[in-house]
Amino acid sequence: MSESAEATPPVAVPGRAVLGIDIGGSGIKGAPVDLATGLFATERLRITTPKKSTPANVAEIVAEIVDHFAEQIGDGPIGVTIPAVVTHGQTRSAANIDKSWIDAPAEKIFEDVLQRDIYLMNDADAAGIAEVHYGAAKGHPGLVMVTTLGTGIGSALIYRGVLVPNTELGHLEIDGKDAETEAAASVKDRKGWSYEKYAKKLQRYYERLEALFWPDLIVVGGGVSKRADKFLPRLKLKSEIVPAKLLNTAGIVGAAWLAADRLVHPDPIR
Ligand code: BGC
C-alpha cells in the first residue's frame, strides 16, 4: 500500500484497466476500472447471485465475468470482494452469506476455477479504499473511517492512506447488541422506520465508534447514503461525517485498486 493517499494508481499497467468484482447477496458485479481516474473503462456486468451461494457456485459466476472482460484485462490482476472477513485468501466469517464461506480457502477455490491469480478482500475495505483514492475522502491525510450501511454494516479504517483490513465494526457490541442488527439500513427498511428514528440509531452507533477510534473523517456509504441529507444533519458528532461519493461503484473500484496494489506489495504471510 502506498504511503500517501493520493489518487495515483498503485501499479503501472499502461493503457489497461484492472478488473474489480463485487460479490453481493443479490448480484455479482464486475467492471474493468481505469485506475488513473477510478472510473469504469467499460459498462459493468451484473449476474444474479446463485440461490445456494457457496464458494464453488459463486466462483462459476466470477469466471463468467472474467471471461466477459478477457480482452480488456489481459493477464492483469483481478480483485474480488466478499462480505466477510478475509485473511490471507481465506474467508473467515459469514454474517449475511452462506455459512460454507467460514474458513473456506476461497481465493484458492476461485483460482482453481479461473486458472489465474485473484485477490479476495472484504467488501467494505474495498469501498473504503475507493473513497480514499477517488471519492469523499480523496487525499485525506488523517484517520478515515468508512462505514457501509446495507444488509449489514461494513467498516474500513484507513490511516494516511494505509488500510487496516477486516475491522468488522458493524459487529461492535453496543448496549448488549450486535450493532448491525440495530443500525444497518436493512433494519430501517424492515421495520419501516422514518429517517428521524433511524438517525437516533445511527447517533448511538457513530458516537460509540467515535469514542473508540477518534476518526478525523467518517464517510457513510451504502445505498441509503443517497438520502444522507435526511439523516446526517441530525447527527451530533465531533468528527466530520460525510456521505460516500462513489456509491455503488465503490466495491468494484476498490477491488481493482487493491488487486493492483497487491502486485507491488504481495502478502508476506501467505
Ligand atoms: C460482515 C462484513 C461486511 C459487512 C458489509 C457484515 O455483516 O461481517 O464482513 O463487510 O457486513 O457487507
PDB file of C-alpha atoms and ligand atoms in Angstrom:
ATOM      1  CA  MET A   1       0.000   0.000   0.000  1.00  0.00           C
ATOM      2  CA  SER A   2       1.279   3.426  -0.855  1.00  0.00           C
ATOM      3  CA  GLU A   3       2.304   5.757   1.941  1.00  0.00           C
ATOM      4  CA  SER A   4       0.187   8.642   0.745  1.00  0.00           C
ATOM      5  CA  ALA A   5      -3.488   8.856  -0.001  1.00  0.00           C
ATOM      6  CA  GLU A   6      -3.006  10.294  -3.466  1.00  0.00           C
ATOM      7  CA  ALA A   7      -5.067   9.075  -6.359  1.00  0.00           C
ATOM      8  CA  THR A   8      -2.096   7.627  -8.195  1.00  0.00           C
ATOM      9  CA  PRO A   9      -2.618   4.076  -9.418  1.00  0.00           C
ATOM     10  CA  PRO A  10      -0.528   1.630  -7.379  1.00  0.00           C
ATOM     11  CA  VAL A  11       0.957  -0.120 -10.385  1.00  0.00           C
ATOM     12  CA  ALA A  12       1.641   0.817 -13.954  1.00  0.00           C
ATOM     13  CA  VAL A  13      -0.475  -1.271 -16.293  1.00  0.00           C
ATOM     14  CA  PRO A  14      -0.316   1.256 -19.143  1.00  0.00           C
ATOM     15  CA  GLY A  15      -3.493   1.502 -21.144  1.00  0.00           C
ATOM     16  CA  ARG A  16      -5.009  -1.428 -19.365  1.00  0.00           C
ATOM     17  CA  ALA A  17      -7.914  -1.469 -16.986  1.00  0.00           C
ATOM     18  CA  VAL A  18      -7.934  -3.681 -13.890  1.00  0.00           C
ATOM     19  CA  LEU A  19     -10.950  -5.898 -13.222  1.00  0.00           C
ATOM     20  CA  GLY A  20     -12.879  -5.418  -9.994  1.00  0.00           C
ATOM     21  CA  ILE A  21     -15.667  -7.801  -8.993  1.00  0.00           C
ATOM     22  CA  ASP A  22     -18.099  -7.160  -6.143  1.00  0.00           C
ATOM     23  CA  ILE A  23     -19.938 -10.174  -4.704  1.00  0.00           C
ATOM     24  CA  GLY A  24     -23.196  -9.161  -3.059  1.00  0.00           C
ATOM     25  CA  GLY A  25     -26.215 -11.005  -1.693  1.00  0.00           C
ATOM     26  CA  SER A  26     -28.358 -10.354  -4.773  1.00  0.00           C
ATOM     27  CA  GLY A  27     -25.868  -9.641  -7.560  1.00  0.00           C
ATOM     28  CA  ILE A  28     -22.274 -10.241  -8.576  1.00  0.00           C
ATOM     29  CA  LYS A  29     -20.984  -7.213 -10.470  1.00  0.00           C
ATOM     30  CA  GLY A  30     -17.770  -6.599 -12.320  1.00  0.00           C
ATOM     31  CA  ALA A  31     -16.145  -3.943 -14.477  1.00  0.00           C
ATOM     32  CA  PRO A  32     -12.671  -3.059 -15.707  1.00  0.00           C
ATOM     33  CA  VAL A  33     -11.514   0.049 -13.854  1.00  0.00           C
ATOM     34  CA  ASP A  34      -9.253   2.792 -15.136  1.00  0.00           C
ATOM     35  CA  LEU A  35      -7.058   3.338 -12.075  1.00  0.00           C
ATOM     36  CA  ALA A  36      -5.928   6.754 -13.269  1.00  0.00           C
ATOM     37  CA  THR A  37      -9.469   8.062 -12.828  1.00  0.00           C
ATOM     38  CA  GLY A  38     -11.323   5.469 -10.733  1.00  0.00           C
ATOM     39  CA  LEU A  39     -13.956   5.194 -13.467  1.00  0.00           C
ATOM     40  CA  PHE A  40     -15.248   2.095 -15.216  1.00  0.00           C
ATOM     41  CA  ALA A  41     -13.462   1.613 -18.539  1.00  0.00           C
ATOM     42  CA  THR A  42     -16.453  -0.339 -19.882  1.00  0.00           C
ATOM     43  CA  GLU A  43     -20.030  -0.824 -18.772  1.00  0.00           C
ATOM     44  CA  ARG A  44     -20.276  -3.188 -15.806  1.00  0.00           C
ATOM     45  CA  LEU A  45     -21.737  -6.700 -15.980  1.00  0.00           C
ATOM     46  CA  ARG A  46     -24.150  -7.906 -13.297  1.00  0.00           C
ATOM     47  CA  ILE A  47     -25.165 -11.534 -12.814  1.00  0.00           C
ATOM     48  CA  THR A  48     -27.673 -12.653 -10.186  1.00  0.00           C
ATOM     49  CA  THR A  49     -26.070 -14.339  -7.172  1.00  0.00           C
ATOM     50  CA  PRO A  50     -26.885 -18.075  -7.168  1.00  0.00           C
ATOM     51  CA  LYS A  51     -29.511 -19.142  -4.625  1.00  0.00           C
ATOM     52  CA  LYS A  52     -27.098 -21.527  -2.969  1.00  0.00           C
ATOM     53  CA  SER A  53     -24.206 -19.090  -2.854  1.00  0.00           C
ATOM     54  CA  THR A  54     -21.357 -21.421  -1.852  1.00  0.00           C
ATOM     55  CA  PRO A  55     -17.782 -20.517  -2.817  1.00  0.00           C
ATOM     56  CA  ALA A  56     -17.839 -23.069  -5.669  1.00  0.00           C
ATOM     57  CA  ASN A  57     -21.117 -21.747  -7.129  1.00  0.00           C
ATOM     58  CA  VAL A  58     -20.006 -18.136  -6.829  1.00  0.00           C
ATOM     59  CA  ALA A  59     -16.661 -18.994  -8.449  1.00  0.00           C
ATOM     60  CA  GLU A  60     -18.543 -20.099 -11.601  1.00  0.00           C
ATOM     61  CA  ILE A  61     -20.171 -16.673 -11.893  1.00  0.00           C
ATOM     62  CA  VAL A  62     -16.893 -14.880 -11.214  1.00  0.00           C
ATOM     63  CA  ALA A  63     -15.372 -16.937 -14.059  1.00  0.00           C
ATOM     64  CA  GLU A  64     -18.164 -15.788 -16.388  1.00  0.00           C
ATOM     65  CA  ILE A  65     -17.429 -12.182 -15.540  1.00  0.00           C
ATOM     66  CA  VAL A  66     -13.690 -12.656 -16.068  1.00  0.00           C
ATOM     67  CA  ASP A  67     -14.343 -14.299 -19.470  1.00  0.00           C
ATOM     68  CA  HIS A  68     -16.640 -11.465 -20.469  1.00  0.00           C
ATOM     69  CA  PHE A  69     -13.897  -8.875 -19.933  1.00  0.00           C
ATOM     70  CA  ALA A  70     -10.968 -11.062 -21.028  1.00  0.00           C
ATOM     71  CA  GLU A  71      -9.931  -8.802 -23.881  1.00  0.00           C
ATOM     72  CA  GLN A  72      -9.809  -5.595 -21.835  1.00  0.00           C
ATOM     73  CA  ILE A  73      -7.979  -7.020 -18.831  1.00  0.00           C
ATOM     74  CA  GLY A  74      -5.402  -9.296 -20.454  1.00  0.00           C
ATOM     75  CA  ASP A  75      -3.389 -11.079 -17.802  1.00  0.00           C
ATOM     76  CA  GLY A  76      -3.687  -8.172 -15.357  1.00  0.00           C
ATOM     77  CA  PRO A  77      -4.678  -8.501 -11.704  1.00  0.00           C
ATOM     78  CA  ILE A  78      -8.260  -9.193 -10.583  1.00  0.00           C
ATOM     79  CA  GLY A  79      -9.744  -8.011  -7.300  1.00  0.00           C
ATOM     80  CA  VAL A  80     -12.822  -9.665  -5.797  1.00  0.00           C
ATOM     81  CA  THR A  81     -14.815  -8.517  -2.771  1.00  0.00           C
ATOM     82  CA  ILE A  82     -16.913 -10.592  -0.401  1.00  0.00           C
ATOM     83  CA  PRO A  83     -18.965  -9.520   2.652  1.00  0.00           C
ATOM     84  CA  ALA A  84     -16.776 -11.484   5.052  1.00  0.00           C
ATOM     85  CA  VAL A  85     -13.512 -11.288   6.933  1.00  0.00           C
ATOM     86  CA  VAL A  86     -10.702 -12.354   4.572  1.00  0.00           C
ATOM     87  CA  THR A  87      -7.257 -13.203   5.884  1.00  0.00           C
ATOM     88  CA  HIS A  88      -4.551 -14.493   3.549  1.00  0.00           C
ATOM     89  CA  GLY A  89      -7.010 -15.810   0.982  1.00  0.00           C
ATOM     90  CA  GLN A  90      -9.367 -17.487   3.449  1.00  0.00           C
ATOM     91  CA  THR A  91     -12.863 -16.278   4.234  1.00  0.00           C
ATOM     92  CA  ARG A  92     -13.320 -16.422   7.987  1.00  0.00           C
ATOM     93  CA  SER A  93     -16.855 -15.264   8.734  1.00  0.00           C
ATOM     94  CA  ALA A  94     -20.347 -15.308   7.209  1.00  0.00           C
ATOM     95  CA  ALA A  95     -22.705 -12.890   8.953  1.00  0.00           C
ATOM     96  CA  ASN A  96     -25.053 -12.453   5.986  1.00  0.00           C
ATOM     97  CA  ILE A  97     -23.848 -15.052   3.486  1.00  0.00           C
ATOM     98  CA  ASP A  98     -23.885 -18.843   3.142  1.00  0.00           C
ATOM     99  CA  LYS A  99     -22.185 -20.428   6.158  1.00  0.00           C
ATOM    100  CA  SER A 100     -19.971 -22.533   3.863  1.00  0.00           C
ATOM    101  CA  TRP A 101     -17.704 -19.470   3.492  1.00  0.00           C
ATOM    102  CA  ILE A 102     -16.499 -19.793   7.081  1.00  0.00           C
ATOM    103  CA  ASP A 103     -12.844 -20.836   6.951  1.00  0.00           C
ATOM    104  CA  ALA A 104     -13.076 -21.666   3.232  1.00  0.00           C
ATOM    105  CA  PRO A 105      -9.860 -21.374   1.170  1.00  0.00           C
ATOM    106  CA  ALA A 106     -11.933 -19.128  -1.087  1.00  0.00           C
ATOM    107  CA  GLU A 107      -9.113 -17.483  -3.029  1.00  0.00           C
ATOM    108  CA  LYS A 108      -7.758 -20.900  -3.978  1.00  0.00           C
ATOM    109  CA  ILE A 109     -11.234 -22.212  -4.897  1.00  0.00           C
ATOM    110  CA  PHE A 110     -11.645 -19.243  -7.268  1.00  0.00           C
ATOM    111  CA  GLU A 111      -8.139 -19.609  -8.680  1.00  0.00           C
ATOM    112  CA  ASP A 112      -8.676 -23.299  -9.412  1.00  0.00           C
ATOM    113  CA  VAL A 113     -11.772 -22.461 -11.453  1.00  0.00           C
ATOM    114  CA  LEU A 114     -10.246 -19.413 -13.144  1.00  0.00           C
ATOM    115  CA  GLN A 115      -6.769 -20.817 -13.674  1.00  0.00           C
ATOM    116  CA  ARG A 116      -5.302 -17.429 -12.778  1.00  0.00           C
ATOM    117  CA  ASP A 117      -4.486 -15.364  -9.692  1.00  0.00           C
ATOM    118  CA  ILE A 118      -7.092 -13.272  -7.972  1.00  0.00           C
ATOM    119  CA  TYR A 119      -7.082 -11.175  -4.824  1.00  0.00           C
ATOM    120  CA  LEU A 120     -10.025 -11.642  -2.467  1.00  0.00           C
ATOM    121  CA  MET A 121     -10.846  -8.952   0.103  1.00  0.00           C
ATOM    122  CA  ASN A 122     -13.565  -7.680   2.415  1.00  0.00           C
ATOM    123  CA  ASP A 123     -16.237  -5.627   0.609  1.00  0.00           C
ATOM    124  CA  ALA A 124     -16.140  -2.623   2.961  1.00  0.00           C
ATOM    125  CA  ASP A 125     -12.337  -2.497   2.808  1.00  0.00           C
ATOM    126  CA  ALA A 126     -12.613  -2.181  -0.968  1.00  0.00           C
ATOM    127  CA  ALA A 127     -15.305   0.502  -0.740  1.00  0.00           C
ATOM    128  CA  GLY A 128     -13.220   2.367   1.830  1.00  0.00           C
ATOM    129  CA  ILE A 129     -10.047   2.417  -0.211  1.00  0.00           C
ATOM    130  CA  ALA A 130     -12.044   3.597  -3.241  1.00  0.00           C
ATOM    131  CA  GLU A 131     -13.425   6.548  -1.243  1.00  0.00           C
ATOM    132  CA  VAL A 132      -9.918   7.455  -0.085  1.00  0.00           C
ATOM    133  CA  HIS A 133      -8.449   7.402  -3.578  1.00  0.00           C
ATOM    134  CA  TYR A 134     -11.293   8.713  -5.691  1.00  0.00           C
ATOM    135  CA  GLY A 135     -14.237   9.751  -3.514  1.00  0.00           C
ATOM    136  CA  ALA A 136     -15.363  11.570  -0.390  1.00  0.00           C
ATOM    137  CA  ALA A 137     -12.049  11.111   1.462  1.00  0.00           C
ATOM    138  CA  LYS A 138      -9.800  11.688  -1.556  1.00  0.00           C
ATOM    139  CA  GLY A 139      -6.277  12.531  -0.465  1.00  0.00           C
ATOM    140  CA  HIS A 140      -7.269  12.741   3.224  1.00  0.00           C
ATOM    141  CA  PRO A 141      -4.098  12.946   5.339  1.00  0.00           C
ATOM    142  CA  GLY A 142      -5.536  11.573   8.602  1.00  0.00           C
ATOM    143  CA  LEU A 143      -7.653   8.773  10.059  1.00  0.00           C
ATOM    144  CA  VAL A 144     -10.633   7.953   7.873  1.00  0.00           C
ATOM    145  CA  MET A 145     -13.395   5.567   8.848  1.00  0.00           C
ATOM    146  CA  VAL A 146     -15.684   4.415   6.055  1.00  0.00           C
ATOM    147  CA  THR A 147     -18.891   2.640   7.002  1.00  0.00           C
ATOM    148  CA  THR A 148     -21.316   0.977   4.611  1.00  0.00           C
ATOM    149  CA  LEU A 149     -24.937   0.775   5.700  1.00  0.00           C
ATOM    150  CA  GLY A 150     -26.686  -2.052   3.852  1.00  0.00           C
ATOM    151  CA  THR A 151     -27.838  -5.568   4.725  1.00  0.00           C
ATOM    152  CA  GLY A 152     -25.172  -5.419   7.419  1.00  0.00           C
ATOM    153  CA  ILE A 153     -22.711  -2.699   8.399  1.00  0.00           C
ATOM    154  CA  GLY A 154     -19.244  -2.798   6.873  1.00  0.00           C
ATOM    155  CA  SER A 155     -16.255  -0.764   8.009  1.00  0.00           C
ATOM    156  CA  ALA A 156     -12.883   0.299   6.678  1.00  0.00           C
ATOM    157  CA  LEU A 157     -10.219   2.079   8.684  1.00  0.00           C
ATOM    158  CA  ILE A 158      -7.612   3.953   6.668  1.00  0.00           C
ATOM    159  CA  TYR A 159      -4.782   5.904   8.264  1.00  0.00           C
ATOM    160  CA  ARG A 160      -2.780   8.196   5.985  1.00  0.00           C
ATOM    161  CA  GLY A 161      -3.822   6.100   3.024  1.00  0.00           C
ATOM    162  CA  VAL A 162      -2.946   2.756   4.621  1.00  0.00           C
ATOM    163  CA  LEU A 163      -5.804   0.311   5.151  1.00  0.00           C
ATOM    164  CA  VAL A 164      -6.122  -1.702   8.379  1.00  0.00           C
ATOM    165  CA  PRO A 165      -8.113  -4.632   6.957  1.00  0.00           C
ATOM    166  CA  ASN A 166     -11.077  -6.522   8.438  1.00  0.00           C
ATOM    167  CA  THR A 167     -12.079  -4.077  11.150  1.00  0.00           C
ATOM    168  CA  GLU A 168     -15.651  -5.505  11.247  1.00  0.00           C
ATOM    169  CA  LEU A 169     -17.017  -2.579  13.241  1.00  0.00           C
ATOM    170  CA  GLY A 170     -20.541  -3.430  12.165  1.00  0.00           C
ATOM    171  CA  HIS A 171     -20.328  -6.098  14.837  1.00  0.00           C
ATOM    172  CA  LEU A 172     -19.366  -3.758  17.642  1.00  0.00           C
ATOM    173  CA  GLU A 173     -21.408  -4.720  20.675  1.00  0.00           C
ATOM    174  CA  ILE A 174     -23.491  -1.748  21.773  1.00  0.00           C
ATOM    175  CA  ASP A 175     -25.964  -1.950  24.658  1.00  0.00           C
ATOM    176  CA  GLY A 176     -25.522  -5.730  24.568  1.00  0.00           C
ATOM    177  CA  LYS A 177     -26.452  -5.993  20.874  1.00  0.00           C
ATOM    178  CA  ASP A 178     -24.610  -6.588  17.619  1.00  0.00           C
ATOM    179  CA  ALA A 179     -24.596  -3.049  16.140  1.00  0.00           C
ATOM    180  CA  GLU A 180     -25.628  -4.072  12.628  1.00  0.00           C
ATOM    181  CA  THR A 181     -28.813  -5.678  13.938  1.00  0.00           C
ATOM    182  CA  GLU A 182     -29.812  -2.216  15.211  1.00  0.00           C
ATOM    183  CA  ALA A 183     -28.402   0.239  12.703  1.00  0.00           C
ATOM    184  CA  ALA A 184     -27.974  -1.436   9.273  1.00  0.00           C
ATOM    185  CA  ALA A 185     -30.104   0.096   6.508  1.00  0.00           C
ATOM    186  CA  SER A 186     -31.893  -3.250   6.133  1.00  0.00           C
ATOM    187  CA  VAL A 187     -33.220  -2.888   9.692  1.00  0.00           C
ATOM    188  CA  LYS A 188     -34.653   0.549   8.864  1.00  0.00           C
ATOM    189  CA  ASP A 189     -36.372  -0.920   5.792  1.00  0.00           C
ATOM    190  CA  ARG A 190     -37.647  -3.998   7.571  1.00  0.00           C
ATOM    191  CA  LYS A 191     -39.070  -2.023  10.466  1.00  0.00           C
ATOM    192  CA  GLY A 192     -40.356   0.839   8.320  1.00  0.00           C
ATOM    193  CA  TRP A 193     -38.533   3.464  10.411  1.00  0.00           C
ATOM    194  CA  SER A 194     -38.547   7.131   9.471  1.00  0.00           C
ATOM    195  CA  TYR A 195     -35.188   8.799   8.828  1.00  0.00           C
ATOM    196  CA  GLU A 196     -35.656  10.608  12.140  1.00  0.00           C
ATOM    197  CA  LYS A 197     -35.927   7.312  14.021  1.00  0.00           C
ATOM    198  CA  TYR A 198     -33.078   5.822  12.023  1.00  0.00           C
ATOM    199  CA  ALA A 199     -30.884   8.838  12.824  1.00  0.00           C
ATOM    200  CA  LYS A 200     -31.280   8.059  16.547  1.00  0.00           C
ATOM    201  CA  LYS A 201     -29.931   4.549  15.999  1.00  0.00           C
ATOM    202  CA  LEU A 202     -27.074   5.927  13.905  1.00  0.00           C
ATOM    203  CA  GLN A 203     -26.292   8.544  16.555  1.00  0.00           C
ATOM    204  CA  ARG A 204     -25.771   5.777  19.120  1.00  0.00           C
ATOM    205  CA  TYR A 205     -23.663   3.777  16.677  1.00  0.00           C
ATOM    206  CA  TYR A 206     -21.412   6.571  15.467  1.00  0.00           C
ATOM    207  CA  GLU A 207     -20.876   8.063  18.904  1.00  0.00           C
ATOM    208  CA  ARG A 208     -19.527   4.679  20.074  1.00  0.00           C
ATOM    209  CA  LEU A 209     -17.265   4.401  17.045  1.00  0.00           C
ATOM    210  CA  GLU A 210     -16.061   7.911  17.663  1.00  0.00           C
ATOM    211  CA  ALA A 211     -15.366   7.317  21.351  1.00  0.00           C
ATOM    212  CA  LEU A 212     -13.220   4.291  20.488  1.00  0.00           C
ATOM    213  CA  PHE A 213     -11.377   5.404  17.350  1.00  0.00           C
ATOM    214  CA  TRP A 214     -11.485   9.207  17.155  1.00  0.00           C
ATOM    215  CA  PRO A 215     -11.507   9.366  13.353  1.00  0.00           C
ATOM    216  CA  ASP A 216     -10.808  12.667  11.599  1.00  0.00           C
ATOM    217  CA  LEU A 217     -13.417  11.879   8.979  1.00  0.00           C
ATOM    218  CA  ILE A 218     -16.317   9.415   8.828  1.00  0.00           C
ATOM    219  CA  VAL A 219     -17.676   8.504   5.386  1.00  0.00           C
ATOM    220  CA  VAL A 220     -21.129   6.935   5.195  1.00  0.00           C
ATOM    221  CA  GLY A 221     -21.721   4.617   2.239  1.00  0.00           C
ATOM    222  CA  GLY A 222     -24.261   2.008   1.179  1.00  0.00           C
ATOM    223  CA  GLY A 223     -27.461   2.596  -0.811  1.00  0.00           C
ATOM    224  CA  VAL A 224     -29.104   4.629   1.970  1.00  0.00           C
ATOM    225  CA  SER A 225     -26.342   7.249   1.742  1.00  0.00           C
ATOM    226  CA  LYS A 226     -28.100   8.567  -1.376  1.00  0.00           C
ATOM    227  CA  ARG A 227     -30.563  10.061   1.130  1.00  0.00           C
ATOM    228  CA  ALA A 228     -27.855  11.209   3.538  1.00  0.00           C
ATOM    229  CA  ASP A 229     -29.421  14.693   3.621  1.00  0.00           C
ATOM    230  CA  LYS A 230     -32.315  13.096   5.542  1.00  0.00           C
ATOM    231  CA  PHE A 231     -30.246  11.738   8.400  1.00  0.00           C
ATOM    232  CA  LEU A 232     -26.650  13.002   8.529  1.00  0.00           C
ATOM    233  CA  PRO A 233     -27.625  16.575   9.512  1.00  0.00           C
ATOM    234  CA  ARG A 234     -29.392  15.097  12.580  1.00  0.00           C
ATOM    235  CA  LEU A 235     -26.210  13.501  13.934  1.00  0.00           C
ATOM    236  CA  LYS A 236     -24.225  15.323  16.610  1.00  0.00           C
ATOM    237  CA  LEU A 237     -20.632  14.121  16.450  1.00  0.00           C
ATOM    238  CA  LYS A 238     -17.207  15.573  16.998  1.00  0.00           C
ATOM    239  CA  SER A 239     -15.803  14.160  13.762  1.00  0.00           C
ATOM    240  CA  GLU A 240     -16.714  15.410  10.348  1.00  0.00           C
ATOM    241  CA  ILE A 241     -19.219  12.986   8.786  1.00  0.00           C
ATOM    242  CA  VAL A 242     -19.982  12.992   5.055  1.00  0.00           C
ATOM    243  CA  PRO A 243     -21.786  10.784   2.519  1.00  0.00           C
ATOM    244  CA  ALA A 244     -19.779   8.493   0.246  1.00  0.00           C
ATOM    245  CA  LYS A 245     -19.262   9.703  -3.309  1.00  0.00           C
ATOM    246  CA  LEU A 246     -18.797   6.540  -5.308  1.00  0.00           C
ATOM    247  CA  LEU A 247     -21.923   4.737  -4.094  1.00  0.00           C
ATOM    248  CA  ASN A 248     -22.494   1.509  -5.997  1.00  0.00           C
ATOM    249  CA  THR A 249     -19.210   1.620  -7.902  1.00  0.00           C
ATOM    250  CA  ALA A 250     -17.039   1.745  -4.757  1.00  0.00           C
ATOM    251  CA  GLY A 251     -16.658  -2.018  -4.237  1.00  0.00           C
ATOM    252  CA  ILE A 252     -15.573  -2.675  -7.819  1.00  0.00           C
ATOM    253  CA  VAL A 253     -13.228   0.317  -7.950  1.00  0.00           C
ATOM    254  CA  GLY A 254     -11.603  -0.508  -4.603  1.00  0.00           C
ATOM    255  CA  ALA A 255     -11.248  -4.185  -5.566  1.00  0.00           C
ATOM    256  CA  ALA A 256      -9.348  -3.177  -8.689  1.00  0.00           C
ATOM    257  CA  TRP A 257      -7.142  -0.726  -6.759  1.00  0.00           C
ATOM    258  CA  LEU A 258      -6.245  -3.229  -4.048  1.00  0.00           C
ATOM    259  CA  ALA A 259      -5.578  -6.007  -6.579  1.00  0.00           C
ATOM    260  CA  ALA A 260      -3.142  -3.771  -8.431  1.00  0.00           C
ATOM    261  CA  ASP A 261      -1.531  -2.728  -5.152  1.00  0.00           C
ATOM    262  CA  ARG A 262      -1.116  -6.405  -4.258  1.00  0.00           C
ATOM    263  CA  LEU A 263       1.256  -6.832  -7.184  1.00  0.00           C
ATOM    264  CA  VAL A 264       3.543  -4.227  -5.670  1.00  0.00           C
ATOM    265  CA  HIS A 265       3.034  -5.381  -2.084  1.00  0.00           C
ATOM    266  CA  PRO A 266       2.449  -9.161  -2.038  1.00  0.00           C
ATOM    267  CA  ASP A 267       1.106 -10.752   1.148  1.00  0.00           C
ATOM    268  CA  PRO A 268       4.245 -11.879   3.039  1.00  0.00           C
ATOM    269  CA  ILE A 269       2.264 -14.260   5.257  1.00  0.00           C
ATOM    270  CA  ARG A 270       0.672 -16.471   2.609  1.00  0.00           C
TER     271      ARG A 270
HETATM  272  C1  BGC B   1     -19.842  -8.502   7.533  1.00  0.00           C
HETATM  273  C2  BGC B   1     -18.703  -7.687   6.962  1.00  0.00           C
HETATM  274  C3  BGC B   1     -19.161  -6.897   5.752  1.00  0.00           C
HETATM  275  C4  BGC B   1     -20.403  -6.098   6.083  1.00  0.00           C
HETATM  276  C5  BGC B   1     -20.936  -5.352   4.879  1.00  0.00           C
HETATM  277  C6  BGC B   1     -21.031  -7.596   7.788  1.00  0.00           C
HETATM  278  O1  BGC B   1     -22.092  -8.344   8.265  1.00  0.00           O
HETATM  279  O2  BGC B   1     -19.461  -9.141   8.734  1.00  0.00           O
HETATM  280  O3  BGC B   1     -17.634  -8.530   6.628  1.00  0.00           O
HETATM  281  O4  BGC B   1     -18.136  -6.046   5.348  1.00  0.00           O
HETATM  282  O5  BGC B   1     -21.411  -6.939   6.590  1.00  0.00           O
HETATM  283  O6  BGC B   1     -21.277  -6.212   3.833  1.00  0.00           O
END
